[in-house]
Amino acid sequence: MHDHAPSGIRDASNQRLLTISLCLTAAIMLVQIAGAILAGSLALLADAAHMFADSSALVIALIASIVAARPADDRNTYGYQRAEVFGALINAVILIALMAWITVEALQRLLAPVEADVAAPLMLAVAAVGLVANAVSMYLLSAAQRRSINVRGAYLEVLGDLIGSAVVIVAAAIIWATGWMPADAVASLVIAVMIVPRAIGLLREAFSVLGERAPRGTAVGAIRDHILREPGVVDVHDVHVWQLTRGAPVFTAHVVVEPGVLAGGSAALLSRLQGCLSEHFDVEHSTFQMEPAGHREHDAHT
């Protein structure tokens, strides 16, 4: 919510960061597909499939980020920031579906094993390349993911790829050292088990935003107490806190004030209230309706 001077490529726009990550992910996906075919590795193929889902998700995230930057209009008075949330929701669904497929394939190989000769050296080399590329993507997205749920979705998927590459490296080392081929299927299963909770967490966060729940960590009671402590404030009601997307909280409230406040002008009180929310609760967009005592009862009958 605060502006900082650019300090490197990580401070580039969300669109540019997502584009760079997309190019890296797509390139490594092609390498892993070729490596999976040549090495005969299910784990590499699963990791390549994850890369494919990430490429699709990054395209969705990039489009959503561009759409979210469009200005507000008469039909979309808050702008298009919710597009980021829909992009994150689609990302989560893709990731969960992909992990379900990987789980089924891995279990089939473990329960009904077939003779397969996995080329461990090639499998290891391709996974190492993927590990390095994913680490670079994570570094690029690490700052932006803290302020955008959309970029966070892409960041979590890249994290999943990095973990997947590490697991494939371990499996390749086991096969190379011992010749135990089921390690390939086990690695695929481990990838699914490690990624699903993160995908579910992203899905829950997206639903939280779409359900207009108060942002995590926002103490509505504490905000109400701060408002009541302001001189001239008698009561506060109809308090609502939600967020358009990650890092964009919105606040509205009806504030009952002493008669002298409205008679002398409420601009000073309004400035104090908005400054309080901005300084103490990081809420930049707040709307207050000033009401004289007794107005609430009248309002309840309308």
PDB file of N, CA, C and O in Angstrom, residues 187-249:
ATOM      1  N   ALA A 187       7.991 -40.177  -6.326  1.00  0.00           N
ATOM      2  CA  ALA A 187       8.283 -38.744  -6.460  1.00  0.00           C
ATOM      3  C   ALA A 187       7.075 -37.989  -7.014  1.00  0.00           C
ATOM      4  O   ALA A 187       6.760 -36.887  -6.565  1.00  0.00           O
ATOM      5  N   SER A 188       6.383 -38.610  -7.971  1.00  0.00           N
ATOM      6  CA  SER A 188       5.185 -37.974  -8.526  1.00  0.00           C
ATOM      7  C   SER A 188       4.115 -37.790  -7.461  1.00  0.00           C
ATOM      8  O   SER A 188       3.455 -36.746  -7.385  1.00  0.00           O
ATOM      9  N   LEU A 189       3.965 -38.807  -6.600  1.00  0.00           N
ATOM     10  CA  LEU A 189       2.968 -38.746  -5.538  1.00  0.00           C
ATOM     11  C   LEU A 189       3.338 -37.682  -4.511  1.00  0.00           C
ATOM     12  O   LEU A 189       2.473 -36.942  -4.014  1.00  0.00           O
ATOM     13  N   VAL A 190       4.613 -37.585  -4.197  1.00  0.00           N
ATOM     14  CA  VAL A 190       5.069 -36.583  -3.233  1.00  0.00           C
ATOM     15  C   VAL A 190       4.789 -35.172  -3.754  1.00  0.00           C
ATOM     16  O   VAL A 190       4.390 -34.275  -2.992  1.00  0.00           O
ATOM     17  N   ILE A 191       4.993 -34.959  -5.044  1.00  0.00           N
ATOM     18  CA  ILE A 191       4.724 -33.647  -5.639  1.00  0.00           C
ATOM     19  C   ILE A 191       3.267 -33.248  -5.406  1.00  0.00           C
ATOM     20  O   ILE A 191       2.965 -32.119  -4.987  1.00  0.00           O
ATOM     21  N   ALA A 192       2.357 -34.197  -5.649  1.00  0.00           N
ATOM     22  CA  ALA A 192       0.935 -33.905  -5.472  1.00  0.00           C
ATOM     23  C   ALA A 192       0.603 -33.600  -4.013  1.00  0.00           C
ATOM     24  O   ALA A 192      -0.119 -32.645  -3.717  1.00  0.00           O
ATOM     25  N   VAL A 193       1.133 -34.403  -3.101  1.00  0.00           N
ATOM     26  CA  VAL A 193       0.834 -34.222  -1.675  1.00  0.00           C
ATOM     27  C   VAL A 193       1.332 -32.880  -1.165  1.00  0.00           C
ATOM     28  O   VAL A 193       0.692 -32.230  -0.328  1.00  0.00           O
ATOM     29  N   MET A 194       2.453 -32.414  -1.667  1.00  0.00           N
ATOM     30  CA  MET A 194       3.036 -31.168  -1.179  1.00  0.00           C
ATOM     31  C   MET A 194       2.363 -29.926  -1.758  1.00  0.00           C
ATOM     32  O   MET A 194       2.374 -28.869  -1.133  1.00  0.00           O
ATOM     33  N   ILE A 195       1.755 -30.058  -2.929  1.00  0.00           N
ATOM     34  CA  ILE A 195       1.205 -28.882  -3.593  1.00  0.00           C
ATOM     35  C   ILE A 195      -0.265 -28.638  -3.260  1.00  0.00           C
ATOM     36  O   ILE A 195      -0.705 -27.488  -3.171  1.00  0.00           O
ATOM     37  N   VAL A 196      -1.035 -29.694  -3.043  1.00  0.00           N
ATOM     38  CA  VAL A 196      -2.477 -29.541  -2.831  1.00  0.00           C
ATOM     39  C   VAL A 196      -2.820 -28.577  -1.694  1.00  0.00           C
ATOM     40  O   VAL A 196      -3.698 -27.713  -1.856  1.00  0.00           O
ATOM     41  N   PRO A 197      -2.184 -28.662  -0.513  1.00  0.00           N
ATOM     42  CA  PRO A 197      -2.544 -27.705   0.557  1.00  0.00           C
ATOM     43  C   PRO A 197      -2.337 -26.253   0.148  1.00  0.00           C
ATOM     44  O   PRO A 197      -3.142 -25.377   0.532  1.00  0.00           O
ATOM     45  N   ARG A 198      -1.301 -25.968  -0.615  1.00  0.00           N
ATOM     46  CA  ARG A 198      -1.061 -24.590  -1.062  1.00  0.00           C
ATOM     47  C   ARG A 198      -2.147 -24.141  -2.029  1.00  0.00           C
ATOM     48  O   ARG A 198      -2.600 -22.999  -1.981  1.00  0.00           O
ATOM     49  N   ALA A 199      -2.554 -25.039  -2.902  1.00  0.00           N
ATOM     50  CA  ALA A 199      -3.615 -24.692  -3.845  1.00  0.00           C
ATOM     51  C   ALA A 199      -4.930 -24.450  -3.120  1.00  0.00           C
ATOM     52  O   ALA A 199      -5.672 -23.516  -3.440  1.00  0.00           O
ATOM     53  N   ILE A 200      -5.219 -25.286  -2.123  1.00  0.00           N
ATOM     54  CA  ILE A 200      -6.449 -25.105  -1.346  1.00  0.00           C
ATOM     55  C   ILE A 200      -6.409 -23.784  -0.589  1.00  0.00           C
ATOM     56  O   ILE A 200      -7.412 -23.073  -0.489  1.00  0.00           O
ATOM     57  N   GLY A 201      -5.227 -23.424  -0.052  1.00  0.00           N
ATOM     58  CA  GLY A 201      -5.085 -22.149   0.645  1.00  0.00           C
ATOM     59  C   GLY A 201      -5.364 -20.967  -0.270  1.00  0.00           C
ATOM     60  O   GLY A 201      -6.032 -20.001   0.120  1.00  0.00           O
ATOM     61  N   LEU A 202      -4.862 -21.031  -1.495  1.00  0.00           N
ATOM     62  CA  LEU A 202      -5.126 -19.964  -2.466  1.00  0.00           C
ATOM     63  C   LEU A 202      -6.606 -19.905  -2.813  1.00  0.00           C
ATOM     64  O   LEU A 202      -7.188 -18.822  -2.944  1.00  0.00           O
ATOM     65  N   LEU A 203      -7.227 -21.090  -2.947  1.00  0.00           N
ATOM     66  CA  LEU A 203      -8.653 -21.149  -3.267  1.00  0.00           C
ATOM     67  C   LEU A 203      -9.474 -20.519  -2.140  1.00  0.00           C
ATOM     68  O   LEU A 203     -10.403 -19.739  -2.392  1.00  0.00           O
ATOM     69  N   ARG A 204      -9.113 -20.822  -0.895  1.00  0.00           N
ATOM     70  CA  ARG A 204      -9.830 -20.249   0.249  1.00  0.00           C
ATOM     71  C   ARG A 204      -9.666 -18.728   0.301  1.00  0.00           C
ATOM     72  O   ARG A 204     -10.613 -18.000   0.600  1.00  0.00           O
ATOM     73  N   GLU A 205      -8.469 -18.251  -0.024  1.00  0.00           N
ATOM     74  CA  GLU A 205      -8.235 -16.807  -0.004  1.00  0.00           C
ATOM     75  C   GLU A 205      -9.059 -16.107  -1.077  1.00  0.00           C
ATOM     76  O   GLU A 205      -9.614 -15.032  -0.847  1.00  0.00           O
ATOM     77  N   ALA A 206      -9.134 -16.714  -2.259  1.00  0.00           N
ATOM     78  CA  ALA A 206      -9.930 -16.123  -3.335  1.00  0.00           C
ATOM     79  C   ALA A 206     -11.408 -16.064  -2.949  1.00  0.00           C
ATOM     80  O   ALA A 206     -12.085 -15.054  -3.167  1.00  0.00           O
ATOM     81  N   PHE A 207     -11.918 -17.150  -2.351  1.00  0.00           N
ATOM     82  CA  PHE A 207     -13.317 -17.163  -1.918  1.00  0.00           C
ATOM     83  C   PHE A 207     -13.558 -16.151  -0.799  1.00  0.00           C
ATOM     84  O   PHE A 207     -14.634 -15.563  -0.703  1.00  0.00           O
ATOM     85  N   SER A 208     -12.553 -15.944   0.036  1.00  0.00           N
ATOM     86  CA  SER A 208     -12.674 -14.962   1.108  1.00  0.00           C
ATOM     87  C   SER A 208     -12.856 -13.558   0.541  1.00  0.00           C
ATOM     88  O   SER A 208     -13.682 -12.774   1.016  1.00  0.00           O
ATOM     89  N   VAL A 209     -12.076 -13.236  -0.492  1.00  0.00           N
ATOM     90  CA  VAL A 209     -12.201 -11.925  -1.131  1.00  0.00           C
ATOM     91  C   VAL A 209     -13.541 -11.801  -1.841  1.00  0.00           C
ATOM     92  O   VAL A 209     -14.244 -10.791  -1.698  1.00  0.00           O
ATOM     93  N   LEU A 210     -13.920 -12.828  -2.595  1.00  0.00           N
ATOM     94  CA  LEU A 210     -15.179 -12.776  -3.337  1.00  0.00           C
ATOM     95  C   LEU A 210     -16.375 -12.760  -2.390  1.00  0.00           C
ATOM     96  O   LEU A 210     -17.425 -12.205  -2.717  1.00  0.00           O
ATOM     97  N   GLY A 211     -16.227 -13.377  -1.212  1.00  0.00           N
ATOM     98  CA  GLY A 211     -17.288 -13.360  -0.218  1.00  0.00           C
ATOM     99  C   GLY A 211     -17.309 -12.094   0.608  1.00  0.00           C
ATOM    100  O   GLY A 211     -18.130 -11.957   1.515  1.00  0.00           O
ATOM    101  N   GLU A 212     -16.397 -11.172   0.306  1.00  0.00           N
ATOM    102  CA  GLU A 212     -16.309  -9.866   0.967  1.00  0.00           C
ATOM    103  C   GLU A 212     -16.150  -9.996   2.479  1.00  0.00           C
ATOM    104  O   GLU A 212     -16.721  -9.225   3.249  1.00  0.00           O
ATOM    105  N   ARG A 213     -15.340 -10.974   2.886  1.00  0.00           N
ATOM    106  CA  ARG A 213     -15.005 -11.093   4.297  1.00  0.00           C
ATOM    107  C   ARG A 213     -13.934 -10.057   4.644  1.00  0.00           C
ATOM    108  O   ARG A 213     -13.194  -9.585   3.777  1.00  0.00           O
ATOM    109  N   ALA A 214     -13.847  -9.721   5.907  1.00  0.00           N
ATOM    110  CA  ALA A 214     -12.810  -8.781   6.346  1.00  0.00           C
ATOM    111  C   ALA A 214     -11.444  -9.384   6.079  1.00  0.00           C
ATOM    112  O   ALA A 214     -11.240 -10.584   6.266  1.00  0.00           O
ATOM    113  N   PRO A 215     -10.483  -8.585   5.610  1.00  0.00           N
ATOM    114  CA  PRO A 215      -9.144  -9.107   5.332  1.00  0.00           C
ATOM    115  C   PRO A 215      -8.538  -9.768   6.564  1.00  0.00           C
ATOM    116  O   PRO A 215      -8.780  -9.334   7.701  1.00  0.00           O
ATOM    117  N   ARG A 216      -7.759 -10.805   6.336  1.00  0.00           N
ATOM    118  CA  ARG A 216      -7.112 -11.503   7.432  1.00  0.00           C
ATOM    119  C   ARG A 216      -6.218 -10.529   8.205  1.00  0.00           C
ATOM    120  O   ARG A 216      -5.445  -9.778   7.612  1.00  0.00           O
ATOM    121  N   GLY A 217      -6.328 -10.559   9.513  1.00  0.00           N
ATOM    122  CA  GLY A 217      -5.523  -9.673  10.344  1.00  0.00           C
ATOM    123  C   GLY A 217      -6.165  -8.329  10.625  1.00  0.00           C
ATOM    124  O   GLY A 217      -5.624  -7.528  11.393  1.00  0.00           O
ATOM    125  N   THR A 218      -7.315  -8.067  10.013  1.00  0.00           N
ATOM    126  CA  THR A 218      -8.016  -6.801  10.253  1.00  0.00           C
ATOM    127  C   THR A 218      -8.900  -6.935  11.480  1.00  0.00           C
ATOM    128  O   THR A 218      -9.809  -7.776  11.516  1.00  0.00           O
ATOM    129  N   ALA A 219      -8.644  -6.130  12.489  1.00  0.00           N
ATOM    130  CA  ALA A 219      -9.424  -6.168  13.731  1.00  0.00           C
ATOM    131  C   ALA A 219     -10.524  -5.123  13.653  1.00  0.00           C
ATOM    132  O   ALA A 219     -10.294  -3.936  13.922  1.00  0.00           O
ATOM    133  N   VAL A 220     -11.716  -5.551  13.273  1.00  0.00           N
ATOM    134  CA  VAL A 220     -12.830  -4.622  13.114  1.00  0.00           C
ATOM    135  C   VAL A 220     -13.166  -3.953  14.442  1.00  0.00           C
ATOM    136  O   VAL A 220     -13.471  -2.758  14.504  1.00  0.00           O
ATOM    137  N   GLY A 221     -13.097  -4.710  15.532  1.00  0.00           N
ATOM    138  CA  GLY A 221     -13.366  -4.142  16.844  1.00  0.00           C
ATOM    139  C   GLY A 221     -12.387  -3.039  17.209  1.00  0.00           C
ATOM    140  O   GLY A 221     -12.766  -2.014  17.784  1.00  0.00           O
ATOM    141  N   ALA A 222     -11.108  -3.244  16.861  1.00  0.00           N
ATOM    142  CA  ALA A 222     -10.093  -2.226  17.156  1.00  0.00           C
ATOM    143  C   ALA A 222     -10.340  -0.963  16.339  1.00  0.00           C
ATOM    144  O   ALA A 222     -10.160   0.160  16.831  1.00  0.00           O
ATOM    145  N   ILE A 223     -10.771  -1.126  15.083  1.00  0.00           N
ATOM    146  CA  ILE A 223     -11.092   0.045  14.257  1.00  0.00           C
ATOM    147  C   ILE A 223     -12.253   0.816  14.870  1.00  0.00           C
ATOM    148  O   ILE A 223     -12.225   2.047  14.965  1.00  0.00           O
ATOM    149  N   ARG A 224     -13.274   0.081  15.315  1.00  0.00           N
ATOM    150  CA  ARG A 224     -14.432   0.729  15.930  1.00  0.00           C
ATOM    151  C   ARG A 224     -14.018   1.503  17.190  1.00  0.00           C
ATOM    152  O   ARG A 224     -14.472   2.627  17.423  1.00  0.00           O
ATOM    153  N   ASP A 225     -13.135   0.905  17.990  1.00  0.00           N
ATOM    154  CA  ASP A 225     -12.665   1.574  19.210  1.00  0.00           C
ATOM    155  C   ASP A 225     -11.904   2.862  18.890  1.00  0.00           C
ATOM    156  O   ASP A 225     -12.049   3.878  19.578  1.00  0.00           O
ATOM    157  N   HIS A 226     -11.073   2.807  17.835  1.00  0.00           N
ATOM    158  CA  HIS A 226     -10.330   4.009  17.433  1.00  0.00           C
ATOM    159  C   HIS A 226     -11.281   5.126  17.031  1.00  0.00           C
ATOM    160  O   HIS A 226     -11.075   6.297  17.376  1.00  0.00           O
ATOM    161  N   ILE A 227     -12.326   4.775  16.291  1.00  0.00           N
ATOM    162  CA  ILE A 227     -13.284   5.785  15.843  1.00  0.00           C
ATOM    163  C   ILE A 227     -14.024   6.386  17.041  1.00  0.00           C
ATOM    164  O   ILE A 227     -14.220   7.605  17.122  1.00  0.00           O
ATOM    165  N   LEU A 228     -14.413   5.541  17.982  1.00  0.00           N
ATOM    166  CA  LEU A 228     -15.152   6.023  19.145  1.00  0.00           C
ATOM    167  C   LEU A 228     -14.316   6.930  20.040  1.00  0.00           C
ATOM    168  O   LEU A 228     -14.866   7.749  20.791  1.00  0.00           O
ATOM    169  N   ARG A 229     -13.002   6.796  19.968  1.00  0.00           N
ATOM    170  CA  ARG A 229     -12.140   7.633  20.800  1.00  0.00           C
ATOM    171  C   ARG A 229     -11.968   9.043  20.241  1.00  0.00           C
ATOM    172  O   ARG A 229     -11.425   9.914  20.918  1.00  0.00           O
ATOM    173  N   GLU A 230     -12.385   9.263  18.995  1.00  0.00           N
ATOM    174  CA  GLU A 230     -12.245  10.589  18.399  1.00  0.00           C
ATOM    175  C   GLU A 230     -13.212  11.570  19.063  1.00  0.00           C
ATOM    176  O   GLU A 230     -14.397  11.254  19.255  1.00  0.00           O
ATOM    177  N   PRO A 231     -12.779  12.770  19.432  1.00  0.00           N
ATOM    178  CA  PRO A 231     -13.665  13.773  20.031  1.00  0.00           C
ATOM    179  C   PRO A 231     -14.833  14.103  19.106  1.00  0.00           C
ATOM    180  O   PRO A 231     -14.651  14.299  17.899  1.00  0.00           O
ATOM    181  N   GLY A 232     -16.022  14.139  19.667  1.00  0.00           N
ATOM    182  CA  GLY A 232     -17.206  14.461  18.896  1.00  0.00           C
ATOM    183  C   GLY A 232     -17.968  13.246  18.405  1.00  0.00           C
ATOM    184  O   GLY A 232     -19.110  13.366  17.942  1.00  0.00           O
ATOM    185  N   VAL A 233     -17.381  12.048  18.489  1.00  0.00           N
ATOM    186  CA  VAL A 233     -18.041  10.830  18.022  1.00  0.00           C
ATOM    187  C   VAL A 233     -18.851  10.225  19.165  1.00  0.00           C
ATOM    188  O   VAL A 233     -18.327   9.998  20.260  1.00  0.00           O
ATOM    189  N   VAL A 234     -20.127   9.964  18.911  1.00  0.00           N
ATOM    190  CA  VAL A 234     -21.019   9.384  19.911  1.00  0.00           C
ATOM    191  C   VAL A 234     -21.146   7.879  19.728  1.00  0.00           C
ATOM    192  O   VAL A 234     -21.134   7.108  20.685  1.00  0.00           O
ATOM    193  N   ASP A 235     -21.268   7.448  18.497  1.00  0.00           N
ATOM    194  CA  ASP A 235     -21.466   6.018  18.227  1.00  0.00           C
ATOM    195  C   ASP A 235     -21.017   5.729  16.796  1.00  0.00           C
ATOM    196  O   ASP A 235     -20.860   6.656  15.978  1.00  0.00           O
ATOM    197  N   VAL A 236     -20.834   4.466  16.497  1.00  0.00           N
ATOM    198  CA  VAL A 236     -20.507   4.030  15.134  1.00  0.00           C
ATOM    199  C   VAL A 236     -21.235   2.726  14.865  1.00  0.00           C
ATOM    200  O   VAL A 236     -21.315   1.839  15.724  1.00  0.00           O
ATOM    201  N   HIS A 237     -21.835   2.607  13.682  1.00  0.00           N
ATOM    202  CA  HIS A 237     -22.575   1.389  13.342  1.00  0.00           C
ATOM    203  C   HIS A 237     -22.464   1.136  11.844  1.00  0.00           C
ATOM    204  O   HIS A 237     -21.887   1.928  11.093  1.00  0.00           O
ATOM    205  N   ASP A 238     -23.021   0.007  11.420  1.00  0.00           N
ATOM    206  CA  ASP A 238     -22.947  -0.407  10.012  1.00  0.00           C
ATOM    207  C   ASP A 238     -21.503  -0.357   9.506  1.00  0.00           C
ATOM    208  O   ASP A 238     -21.209   0.214   8.443  1.00  0.00           O
ATOM    209  N   VAL A 239     -20.616  -0.977  10.282  1.00  0.00           N
ATOM    210  CA  VAL A 239     -19.196  -1.023   9.903  1.00  0.00           C
ATOM    211  C   VAL A 239     -18.986  -2.183   8.930  1.00  0.00           C
ATOM    212  O   VAL A 239     -19.384  -3.315   9.206  1.00  0.00           O
ATOM    213  N   HIS A 240     -18.367  -1.895   7.801  1.00  0.00           N
ATOM    214  CA  HIS A 240     -18.094  -2.930   6.793  1.00  0.00           C
ATOM    215  C   HIS A 240     -16.650  -2.804   6.324  1.00  0.00           C
ATOM    216  O   HIS A 240     -16.192  -1.709   5.982  1.00  0.00           O
ATOM    217  N   VAL A 241     -15.955  -3.929   6.318  1.00  0.00           N
ATOM    218  CA  VAL A 241     -14.580  -3.971   5.829  1.00  0.00           C
ATOM    219  C   VAL A 241     -14.452  -5.151   4.872  1.00  0.00           C
ATOM    220  O   VAL A 241     -14.820  -6.281   5.219  1.00  0.00           O
ATOM    221  N   TRP A 242     -13.956  -4.905   3.692  1.00  0.00           N
ATOM    222  CA  TRP A 242     -13.714  -5.967   2.719  1.00  0.00           C
ATOM    223  C   TRP A 242     -12.530  -5.548   1.876  1.00  0.00           C
ATOM    224  O   TRP A 242     -11.889  -4.536   2.129  1.00  0.00           O
ATOM    225  N   GLN A 243     -12.207  -6.337   0.861  1.00  0.00           N
ATOM    226  CA  GLN A 243     -11.094  -5.973  -0.008  1.00  0.00           C
ATOM    227  C   GLN A 243     -11.434  -6.297  -1.453  1.00  0.00           C
ATOM    228  O   GLN A 243     -12.075  -7.303  -1.750  1.00  0.00           O
ATOM    229  N   LEU A 244     -11.007  -5.391  -2.343  1.00  0.00           N
ATOM    230  CA  LEU A 244     -11.230  -5.606  -3.767  1.00  0.00           C
ATOM    231  C   LEU A 244     -10.324  -6.702  -4.286  1.00  0.00           C
ATOM    232  O   LEU A 244     -10.702  -7.518  -5.129  1.00  0.00           O
ATOM    233  N   THR A 245      -9.086  -6.714  -3.782  1.00  0.00           N
ATOM    234  CA  THR A 245      -8.109  -7.749  -4.067  1.00  0.00           C
ATOM    235  C   THR A 245      -7.074  -7.664  -2.962  1.00  0.00           C
ATOM    236  O   THR A 245      -7.193  -6.824  -2.056  1.00  0.00           O
ATOM    237  N   ARG A 246      -6.075  -8.526  -2.975  1.00  0.00           N
ATOM    238  CA  ARG A 246      -5.074  -8.496  -1.914  1.00  0.00           C
ATOM    239  C   ARG A 246      -4.422  -7.108  -1.854  1.00  0.00           C
ATOM    240  O   ARG A 246      -3.978  -6.559  -2.859  1.00  0.00           O
ATOM    241  N   GLY A 247      -4.357  -6.556  -0.647  1.00  0.00           N
ATOM    242  CA  GLY A 247      -3.714  -5.260  -0.463  1.00  0.00           C
ATOM    243  C   GLY A 247      -4.564  -4.064  -0.825  1.00  0.00           C
ATOM    244  O   GLY A 247      -4.056  -2.954  -0.901  1.00  0.00           O
ATOM    245  N   ALA A 248      -5.879  -4.271  -1.059  1.00  0.00           N
ATOM    246  CA  ALA A 248      -6.760  -3.147  -1.400  1.00  0.00           C
ATOM    247  C   ALA A 248      -8.013  -3.172  -0.527  1.00  0.00           C
ATOM    248  O   ALA A 248      -9.125  -3.388  -1.018  1.00  0.00           O
ATOM    249  N   PRO A 249      -7.856  -2.959   0.793  1.00  0.00           N
ATOM    250  CA  PRO A 249      -9.019  -2.990   1.688  1.00  0.00           C
ATOM    251  C   PRO A 249      -9.908  -1.772   1.509  1.00  0.00           C
ATOM    252  O   PRO A 249      -9.446  -0.681   1.163  1.00  0.00           O
TER     253      PRO A 249
END
